[in-house]
mmCIF file of C-alpha atoms and ligand atoms in Angstrom:
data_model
loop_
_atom_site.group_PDB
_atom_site.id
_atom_site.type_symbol
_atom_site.label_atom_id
_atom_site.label_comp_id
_atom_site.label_asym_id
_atom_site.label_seq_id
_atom_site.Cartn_x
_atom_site.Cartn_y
_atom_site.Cartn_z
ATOM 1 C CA UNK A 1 93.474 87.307 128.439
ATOM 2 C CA UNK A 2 93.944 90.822 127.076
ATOM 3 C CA UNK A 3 91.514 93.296 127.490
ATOM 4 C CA UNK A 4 90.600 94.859 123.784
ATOM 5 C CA UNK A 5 92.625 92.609 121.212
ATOM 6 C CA UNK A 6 91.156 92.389 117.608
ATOM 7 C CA UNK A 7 92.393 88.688 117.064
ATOM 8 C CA UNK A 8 90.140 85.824 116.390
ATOM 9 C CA UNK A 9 91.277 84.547 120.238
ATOM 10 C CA UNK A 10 88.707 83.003 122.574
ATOM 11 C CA UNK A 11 88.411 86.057 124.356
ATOM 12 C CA UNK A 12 85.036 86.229 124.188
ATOM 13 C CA UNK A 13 84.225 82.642 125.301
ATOM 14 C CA UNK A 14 86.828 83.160 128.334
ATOM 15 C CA UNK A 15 84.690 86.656 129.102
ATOM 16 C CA UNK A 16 81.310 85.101 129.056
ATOM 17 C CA UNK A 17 82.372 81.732 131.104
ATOM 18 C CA UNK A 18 84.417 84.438 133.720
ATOM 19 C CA UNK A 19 80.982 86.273 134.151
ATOM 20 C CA UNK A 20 78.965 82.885 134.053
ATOM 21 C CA UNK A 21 81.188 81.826 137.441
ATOM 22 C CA UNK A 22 81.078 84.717 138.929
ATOM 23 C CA UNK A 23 77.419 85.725 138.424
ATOM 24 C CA UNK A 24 76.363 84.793 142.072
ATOM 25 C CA UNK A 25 78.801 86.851 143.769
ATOM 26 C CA UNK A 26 79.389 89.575 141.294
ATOM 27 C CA UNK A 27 76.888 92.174 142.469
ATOM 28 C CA UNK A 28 78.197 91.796 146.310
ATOM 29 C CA UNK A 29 81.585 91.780 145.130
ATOM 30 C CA UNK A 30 80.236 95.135 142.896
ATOM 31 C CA UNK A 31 79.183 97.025 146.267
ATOM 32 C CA UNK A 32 82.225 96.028 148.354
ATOM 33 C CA UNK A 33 84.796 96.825 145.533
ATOM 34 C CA UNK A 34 83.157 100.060 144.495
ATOM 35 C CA UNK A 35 81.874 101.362 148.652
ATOM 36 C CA UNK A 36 78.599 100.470 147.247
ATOM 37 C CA UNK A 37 79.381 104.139 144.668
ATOM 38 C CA UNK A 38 78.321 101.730 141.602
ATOM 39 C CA UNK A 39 74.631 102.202 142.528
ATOM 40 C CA UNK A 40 74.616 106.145 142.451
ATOM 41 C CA UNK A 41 76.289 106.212 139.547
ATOM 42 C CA UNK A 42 73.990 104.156 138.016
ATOM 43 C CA UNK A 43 71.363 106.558 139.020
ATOM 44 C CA UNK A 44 73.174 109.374 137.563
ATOM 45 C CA UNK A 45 72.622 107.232 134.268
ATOM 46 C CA UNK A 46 69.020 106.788 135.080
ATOM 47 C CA UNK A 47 68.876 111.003 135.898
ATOM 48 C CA UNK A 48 70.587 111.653 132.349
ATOM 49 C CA UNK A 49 68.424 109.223 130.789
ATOM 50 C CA UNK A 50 65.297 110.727 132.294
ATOM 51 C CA UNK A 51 65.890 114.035 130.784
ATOM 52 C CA UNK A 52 66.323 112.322 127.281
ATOM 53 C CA UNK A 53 62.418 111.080 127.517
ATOM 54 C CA UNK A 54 63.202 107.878 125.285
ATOM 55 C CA UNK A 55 60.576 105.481 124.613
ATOM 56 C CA UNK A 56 63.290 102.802 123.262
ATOM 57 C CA UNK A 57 66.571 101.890 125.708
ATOM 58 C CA UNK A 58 68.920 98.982 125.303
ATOM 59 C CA UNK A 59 71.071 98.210 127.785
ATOM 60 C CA UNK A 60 74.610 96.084 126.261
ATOM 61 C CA UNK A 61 76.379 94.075 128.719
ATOM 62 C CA UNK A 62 73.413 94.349 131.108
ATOM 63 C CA UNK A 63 75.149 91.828 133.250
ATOM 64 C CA UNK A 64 73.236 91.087 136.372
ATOM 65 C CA UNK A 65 70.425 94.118 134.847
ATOM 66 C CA UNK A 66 71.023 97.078 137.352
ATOM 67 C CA UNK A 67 71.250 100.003 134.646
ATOM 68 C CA UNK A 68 68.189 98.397 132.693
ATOM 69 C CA UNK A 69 66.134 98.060 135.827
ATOM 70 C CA UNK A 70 66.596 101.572 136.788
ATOM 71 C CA UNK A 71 65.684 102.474 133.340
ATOM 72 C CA UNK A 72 62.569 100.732 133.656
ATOM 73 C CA UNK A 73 61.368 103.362 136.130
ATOM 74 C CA UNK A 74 61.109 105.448 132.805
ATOM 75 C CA UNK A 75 57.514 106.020 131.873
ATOM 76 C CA UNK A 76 56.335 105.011 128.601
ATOM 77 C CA UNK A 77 59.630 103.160 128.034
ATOM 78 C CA UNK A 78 60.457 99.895 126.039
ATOM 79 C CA UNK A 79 63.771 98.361 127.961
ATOM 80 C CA UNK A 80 65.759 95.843 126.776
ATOM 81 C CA UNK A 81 68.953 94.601 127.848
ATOM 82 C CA UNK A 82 71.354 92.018 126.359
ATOM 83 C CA UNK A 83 74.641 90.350 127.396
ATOM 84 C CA UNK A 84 76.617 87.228 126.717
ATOM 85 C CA UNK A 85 76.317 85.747 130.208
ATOM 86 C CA UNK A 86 73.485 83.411 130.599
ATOM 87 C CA UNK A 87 73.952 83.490 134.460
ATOM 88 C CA UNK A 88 73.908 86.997 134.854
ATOM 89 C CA UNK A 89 71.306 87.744 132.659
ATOM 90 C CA UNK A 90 69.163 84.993 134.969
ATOM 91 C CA UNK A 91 70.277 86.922 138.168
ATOM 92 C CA UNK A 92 69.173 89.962 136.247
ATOM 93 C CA UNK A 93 65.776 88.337 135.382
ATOM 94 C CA UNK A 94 65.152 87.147 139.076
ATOM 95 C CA UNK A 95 65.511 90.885 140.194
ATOM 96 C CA UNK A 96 63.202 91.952 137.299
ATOM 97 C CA UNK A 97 60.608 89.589 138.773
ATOM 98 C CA UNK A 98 60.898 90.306 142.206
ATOM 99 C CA UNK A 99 60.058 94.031 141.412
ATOM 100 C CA UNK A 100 57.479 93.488 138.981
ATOM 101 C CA UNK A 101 58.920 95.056 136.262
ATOM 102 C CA UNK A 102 58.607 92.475 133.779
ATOM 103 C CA UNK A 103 56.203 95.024 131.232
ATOM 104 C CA UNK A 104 58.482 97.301 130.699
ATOM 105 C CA UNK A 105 62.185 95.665 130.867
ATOM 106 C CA UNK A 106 63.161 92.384 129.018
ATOM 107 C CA UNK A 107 66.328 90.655 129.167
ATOM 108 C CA UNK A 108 67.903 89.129 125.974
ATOM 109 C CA UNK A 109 71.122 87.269 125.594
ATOM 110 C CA UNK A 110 72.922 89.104 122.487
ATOM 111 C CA UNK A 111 76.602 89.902 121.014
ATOM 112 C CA UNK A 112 77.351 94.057 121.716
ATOM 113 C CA UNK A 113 79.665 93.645 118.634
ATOM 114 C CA UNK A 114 76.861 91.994 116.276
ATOM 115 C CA UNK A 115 73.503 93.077 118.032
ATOM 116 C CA UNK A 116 69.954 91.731 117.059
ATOM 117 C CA UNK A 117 68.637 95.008 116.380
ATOM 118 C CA UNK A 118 67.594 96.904 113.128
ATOM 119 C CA UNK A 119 69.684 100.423 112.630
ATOM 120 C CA UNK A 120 68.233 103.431 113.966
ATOM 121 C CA UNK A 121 66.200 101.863 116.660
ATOM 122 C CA UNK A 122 66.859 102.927 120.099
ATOM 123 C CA UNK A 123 66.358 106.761 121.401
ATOM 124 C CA UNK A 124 68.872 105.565 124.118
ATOM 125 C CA UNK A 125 72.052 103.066 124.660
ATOM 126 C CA UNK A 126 73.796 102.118 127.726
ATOM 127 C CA UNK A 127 76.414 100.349 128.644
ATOM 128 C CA UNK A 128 77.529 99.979 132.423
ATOM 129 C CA UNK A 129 81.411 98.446 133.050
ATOM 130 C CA UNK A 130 81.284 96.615 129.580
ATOM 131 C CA UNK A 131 83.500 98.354 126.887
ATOM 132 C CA UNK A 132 86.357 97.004 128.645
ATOM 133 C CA UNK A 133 85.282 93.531 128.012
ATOM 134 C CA UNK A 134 84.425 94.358 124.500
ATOM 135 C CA UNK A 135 87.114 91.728 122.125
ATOM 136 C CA UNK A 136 87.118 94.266 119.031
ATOM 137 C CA UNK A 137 85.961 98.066 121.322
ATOM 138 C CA UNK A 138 85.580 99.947 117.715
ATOM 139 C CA UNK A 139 83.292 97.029 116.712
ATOM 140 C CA UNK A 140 80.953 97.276 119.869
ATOM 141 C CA UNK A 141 80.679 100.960 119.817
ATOM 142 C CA UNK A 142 80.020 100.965 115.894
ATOM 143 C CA UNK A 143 77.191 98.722 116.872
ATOM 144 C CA UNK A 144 75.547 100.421 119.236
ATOM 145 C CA UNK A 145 76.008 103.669 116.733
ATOM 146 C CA UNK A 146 73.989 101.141 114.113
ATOM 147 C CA UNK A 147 71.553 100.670 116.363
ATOM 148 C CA UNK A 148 70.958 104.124 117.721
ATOM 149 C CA UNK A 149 68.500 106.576 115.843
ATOM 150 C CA UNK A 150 69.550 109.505 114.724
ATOM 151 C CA UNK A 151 68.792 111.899 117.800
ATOM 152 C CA UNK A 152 69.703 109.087 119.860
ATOM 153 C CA UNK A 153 72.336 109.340 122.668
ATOM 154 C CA UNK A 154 74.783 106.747 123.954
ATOM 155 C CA UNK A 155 75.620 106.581 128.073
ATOM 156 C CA UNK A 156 78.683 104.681 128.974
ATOM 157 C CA UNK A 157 79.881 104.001 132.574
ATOM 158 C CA UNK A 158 83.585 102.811 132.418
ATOM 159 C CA UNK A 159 86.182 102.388 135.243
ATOM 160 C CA UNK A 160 88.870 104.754 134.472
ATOM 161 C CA UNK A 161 92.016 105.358 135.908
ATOM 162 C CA UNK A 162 92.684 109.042 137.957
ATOM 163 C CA UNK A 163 94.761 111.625 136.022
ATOM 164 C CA UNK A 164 96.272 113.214 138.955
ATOM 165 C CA UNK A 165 99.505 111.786 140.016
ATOM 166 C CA UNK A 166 98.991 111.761 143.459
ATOM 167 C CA UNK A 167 95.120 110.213 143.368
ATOM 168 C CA UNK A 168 96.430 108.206 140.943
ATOM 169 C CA UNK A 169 99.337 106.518 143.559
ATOM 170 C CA UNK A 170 96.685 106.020 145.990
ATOM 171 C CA UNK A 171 94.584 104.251 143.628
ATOM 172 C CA UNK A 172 97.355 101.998 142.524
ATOM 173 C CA UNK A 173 98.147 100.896 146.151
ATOM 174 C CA UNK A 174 94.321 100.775 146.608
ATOM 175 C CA UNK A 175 93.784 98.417 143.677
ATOM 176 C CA UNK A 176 96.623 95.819 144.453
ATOM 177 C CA UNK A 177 95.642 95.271 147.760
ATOM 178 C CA UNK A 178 92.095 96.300 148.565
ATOM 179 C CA UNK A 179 90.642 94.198 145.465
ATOM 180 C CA UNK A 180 92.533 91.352 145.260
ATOM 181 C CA UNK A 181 92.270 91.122 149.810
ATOM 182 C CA UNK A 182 88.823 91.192 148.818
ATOM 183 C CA UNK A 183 88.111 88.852 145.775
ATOM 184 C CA UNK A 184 90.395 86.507 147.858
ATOM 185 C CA UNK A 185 87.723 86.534 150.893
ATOM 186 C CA UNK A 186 84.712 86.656 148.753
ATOM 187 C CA UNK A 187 85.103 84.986 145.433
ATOM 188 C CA UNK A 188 85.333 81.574 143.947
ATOM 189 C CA UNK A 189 87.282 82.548 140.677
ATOM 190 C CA UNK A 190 90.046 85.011 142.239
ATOM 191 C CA UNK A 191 91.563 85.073 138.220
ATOM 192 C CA UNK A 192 88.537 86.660 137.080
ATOM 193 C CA UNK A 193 89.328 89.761 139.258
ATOM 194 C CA UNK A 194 92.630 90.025 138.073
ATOM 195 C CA UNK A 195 91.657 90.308 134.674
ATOM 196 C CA UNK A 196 89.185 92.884 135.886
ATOM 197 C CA UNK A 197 91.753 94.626 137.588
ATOM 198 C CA UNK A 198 94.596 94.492 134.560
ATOM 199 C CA UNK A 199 91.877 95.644 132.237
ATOM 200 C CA UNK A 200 90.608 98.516 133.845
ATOM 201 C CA UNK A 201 94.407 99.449 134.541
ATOM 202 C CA UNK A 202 94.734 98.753 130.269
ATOM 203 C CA UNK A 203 91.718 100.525 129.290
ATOM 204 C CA UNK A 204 92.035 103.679 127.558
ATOM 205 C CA UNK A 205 89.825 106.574 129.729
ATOM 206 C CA UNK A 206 89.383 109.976 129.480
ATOM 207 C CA UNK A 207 90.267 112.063 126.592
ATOM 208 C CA UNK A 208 91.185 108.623 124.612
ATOM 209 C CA UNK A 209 87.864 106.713 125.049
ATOM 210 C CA UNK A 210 86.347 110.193 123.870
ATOM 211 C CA UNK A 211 88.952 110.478 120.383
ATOM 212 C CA UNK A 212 87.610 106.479 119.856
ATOM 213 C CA UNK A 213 83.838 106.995 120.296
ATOM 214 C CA UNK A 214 84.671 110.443 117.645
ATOM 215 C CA UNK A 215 85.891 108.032 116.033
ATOM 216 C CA UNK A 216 83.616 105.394 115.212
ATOM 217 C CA UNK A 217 81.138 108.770 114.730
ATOM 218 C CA UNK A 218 79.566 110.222 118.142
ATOM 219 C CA UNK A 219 79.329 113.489 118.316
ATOM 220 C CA UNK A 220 79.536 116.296 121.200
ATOM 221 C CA UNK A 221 81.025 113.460 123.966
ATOM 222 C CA UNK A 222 81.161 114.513 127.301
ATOM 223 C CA UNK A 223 83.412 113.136 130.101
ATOM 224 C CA UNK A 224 82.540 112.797 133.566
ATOM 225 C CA UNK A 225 84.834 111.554 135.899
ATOM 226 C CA UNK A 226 82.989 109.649 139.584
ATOM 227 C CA UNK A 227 84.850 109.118 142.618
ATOM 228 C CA UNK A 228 89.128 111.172 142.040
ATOM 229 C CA UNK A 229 88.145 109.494 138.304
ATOM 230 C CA UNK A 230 88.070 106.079 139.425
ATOM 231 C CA UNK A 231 85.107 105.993 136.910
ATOM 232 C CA UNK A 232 83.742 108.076 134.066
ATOM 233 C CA UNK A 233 80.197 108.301 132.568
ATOM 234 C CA UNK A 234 80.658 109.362 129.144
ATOM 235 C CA UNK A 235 77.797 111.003 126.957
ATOM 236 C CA UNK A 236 77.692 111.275 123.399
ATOM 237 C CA UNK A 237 74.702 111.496 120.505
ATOM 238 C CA UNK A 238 74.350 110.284 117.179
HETATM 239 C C1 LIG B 1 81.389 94.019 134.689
HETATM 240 S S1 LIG B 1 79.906 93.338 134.072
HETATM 241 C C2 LIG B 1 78.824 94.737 134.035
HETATM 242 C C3 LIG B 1 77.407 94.377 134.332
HETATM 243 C C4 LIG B 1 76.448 95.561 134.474
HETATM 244 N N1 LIG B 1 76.315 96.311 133.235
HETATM 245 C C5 LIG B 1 76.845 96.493 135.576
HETATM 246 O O1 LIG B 1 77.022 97.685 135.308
HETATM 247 O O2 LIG B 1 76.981 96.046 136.729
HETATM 248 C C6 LIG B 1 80.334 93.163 132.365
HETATM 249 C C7 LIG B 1 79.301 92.400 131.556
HETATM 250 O O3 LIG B 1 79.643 92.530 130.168
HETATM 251 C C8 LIG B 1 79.227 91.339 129.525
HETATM 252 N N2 LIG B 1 79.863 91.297 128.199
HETATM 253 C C9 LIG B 1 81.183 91.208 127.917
HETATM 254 N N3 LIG B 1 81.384 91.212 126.583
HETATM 255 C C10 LIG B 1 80.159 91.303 126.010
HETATM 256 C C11 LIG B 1 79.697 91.355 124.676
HETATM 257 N N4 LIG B 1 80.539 91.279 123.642
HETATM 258 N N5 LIG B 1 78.379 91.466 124.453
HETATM 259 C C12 LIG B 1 77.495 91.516 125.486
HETATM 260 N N6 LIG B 1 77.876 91.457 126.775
HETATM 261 C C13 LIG B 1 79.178 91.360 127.038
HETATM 262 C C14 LIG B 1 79.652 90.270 130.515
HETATM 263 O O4 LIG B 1 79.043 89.025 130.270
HETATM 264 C C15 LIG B 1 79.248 90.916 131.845
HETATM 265 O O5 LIG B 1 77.941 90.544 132.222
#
């Protein structure tokens, strides 16, 4: 499976069953894999978000909810998130449950590259360690552009890989041993972190994820990298 191609291939089935198998393990094998830094990024979202005072968020590729949960802390907020995976999505909905925040966020499943949603919708858009999953990327961010309104800002968290040569050594030994050690001790489907690790190796980060989202239309997109650059939240409007 190849992160990103723009055939008709069954990428997208072989994505959503990967996440379906994995959907029990996948927010230990999150906190392990990322030394637990997954969670404050996601905050950072949440503090971004905050300042934006939307009153409609969607969350695409919502996965197991964590992003759409913390945006539910947002007062006066409508929250939905979507994603392929059944599984996750019911992992996601047993969290939203146990904290009681069934008003305010709703979990859907839904396509990021042919979403449910009329244009001009959402004040906000997130999208937490999905663009790499995306089959057709320019398709997925085009759609959350549709669906954004016109002030509206998109907030993507992407694994990226470091810049600097010598961070970037260290995180090459770090990801062929460290992850795959680890998805062999804790995971059922050890293939499915593979492709996670060849596609966030693949994935273009940085100043080419920014020339892409310019390209499908965002405007003023900022880059910032977490952890040597490991990950980037990038921030762009409408
Ligand atoms: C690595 S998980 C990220 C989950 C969550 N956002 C997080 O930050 O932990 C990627 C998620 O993207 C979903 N996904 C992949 N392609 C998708 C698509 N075309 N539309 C919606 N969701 C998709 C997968 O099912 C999976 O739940």
């Amino acid at each position: 499976m190849k992160p990103n191609q723009k055939s008709q291939s069954p990428k997208k089935n072989q994505v959503q069953k990967m996440f379906d198998s994995i959907s029990f393990e996948y927010d230990l094998l999150n906190a392990i894999m990322t030394f637990n830094s997954h969670k404050r990024w996601k905050k950072n979202i949440l503090n971004i978000a905050k300042k934006l005072k939307p009153q409609t968020a969607l969350d695409i590729a919502t996965g197991t909810a964590d992003i759409a949960i913390n945006l539910g802390a947002i007062s006066n907020c409508e929250v939905i998130g979507v994603d392929i995976s059944e599984q996750m999505l019911n992992v996601g909905r047993e969290k939203i449950i146990k904290m009681k925040l069934g008003k305010s966020v709703r979990l859907e499943s839904g396509d990021a590259e042919n979403l449910n949603f009329k244009d001009n919708y959402f004040d906000l858009v997130t999208i937490g360690f999905g663009v790499r999953n995306f089959q057709d990327l320019e398709k997925g961010l085009s759609e959350s552009f549709r669906v954004l309104n016109a002030k509206g800002t998109l907030i993507i968290l992407e694994t990226s890989v470091p810049e600097n040569r010598i961070i970037k050594l260290f995180y090459s030994i770090f990801t062929r041993t460290y992850i795959p050690t680890m998805a062999m001790i804790f995971s059922k489907d050890k293939s499915a972190y593979n492709y996670l690790l060849n596609s966030a190796e693949l994935f273009p980060s940085g100043t080419k994820f920014k020339d892409i989202l310019k390209s499908v239309g965002f405007r003023q997109v900022q880059i910032k990298p977490k952890l040597f650059g490991s990950s980037t939240i990038y921030i762009a409007t409408k």
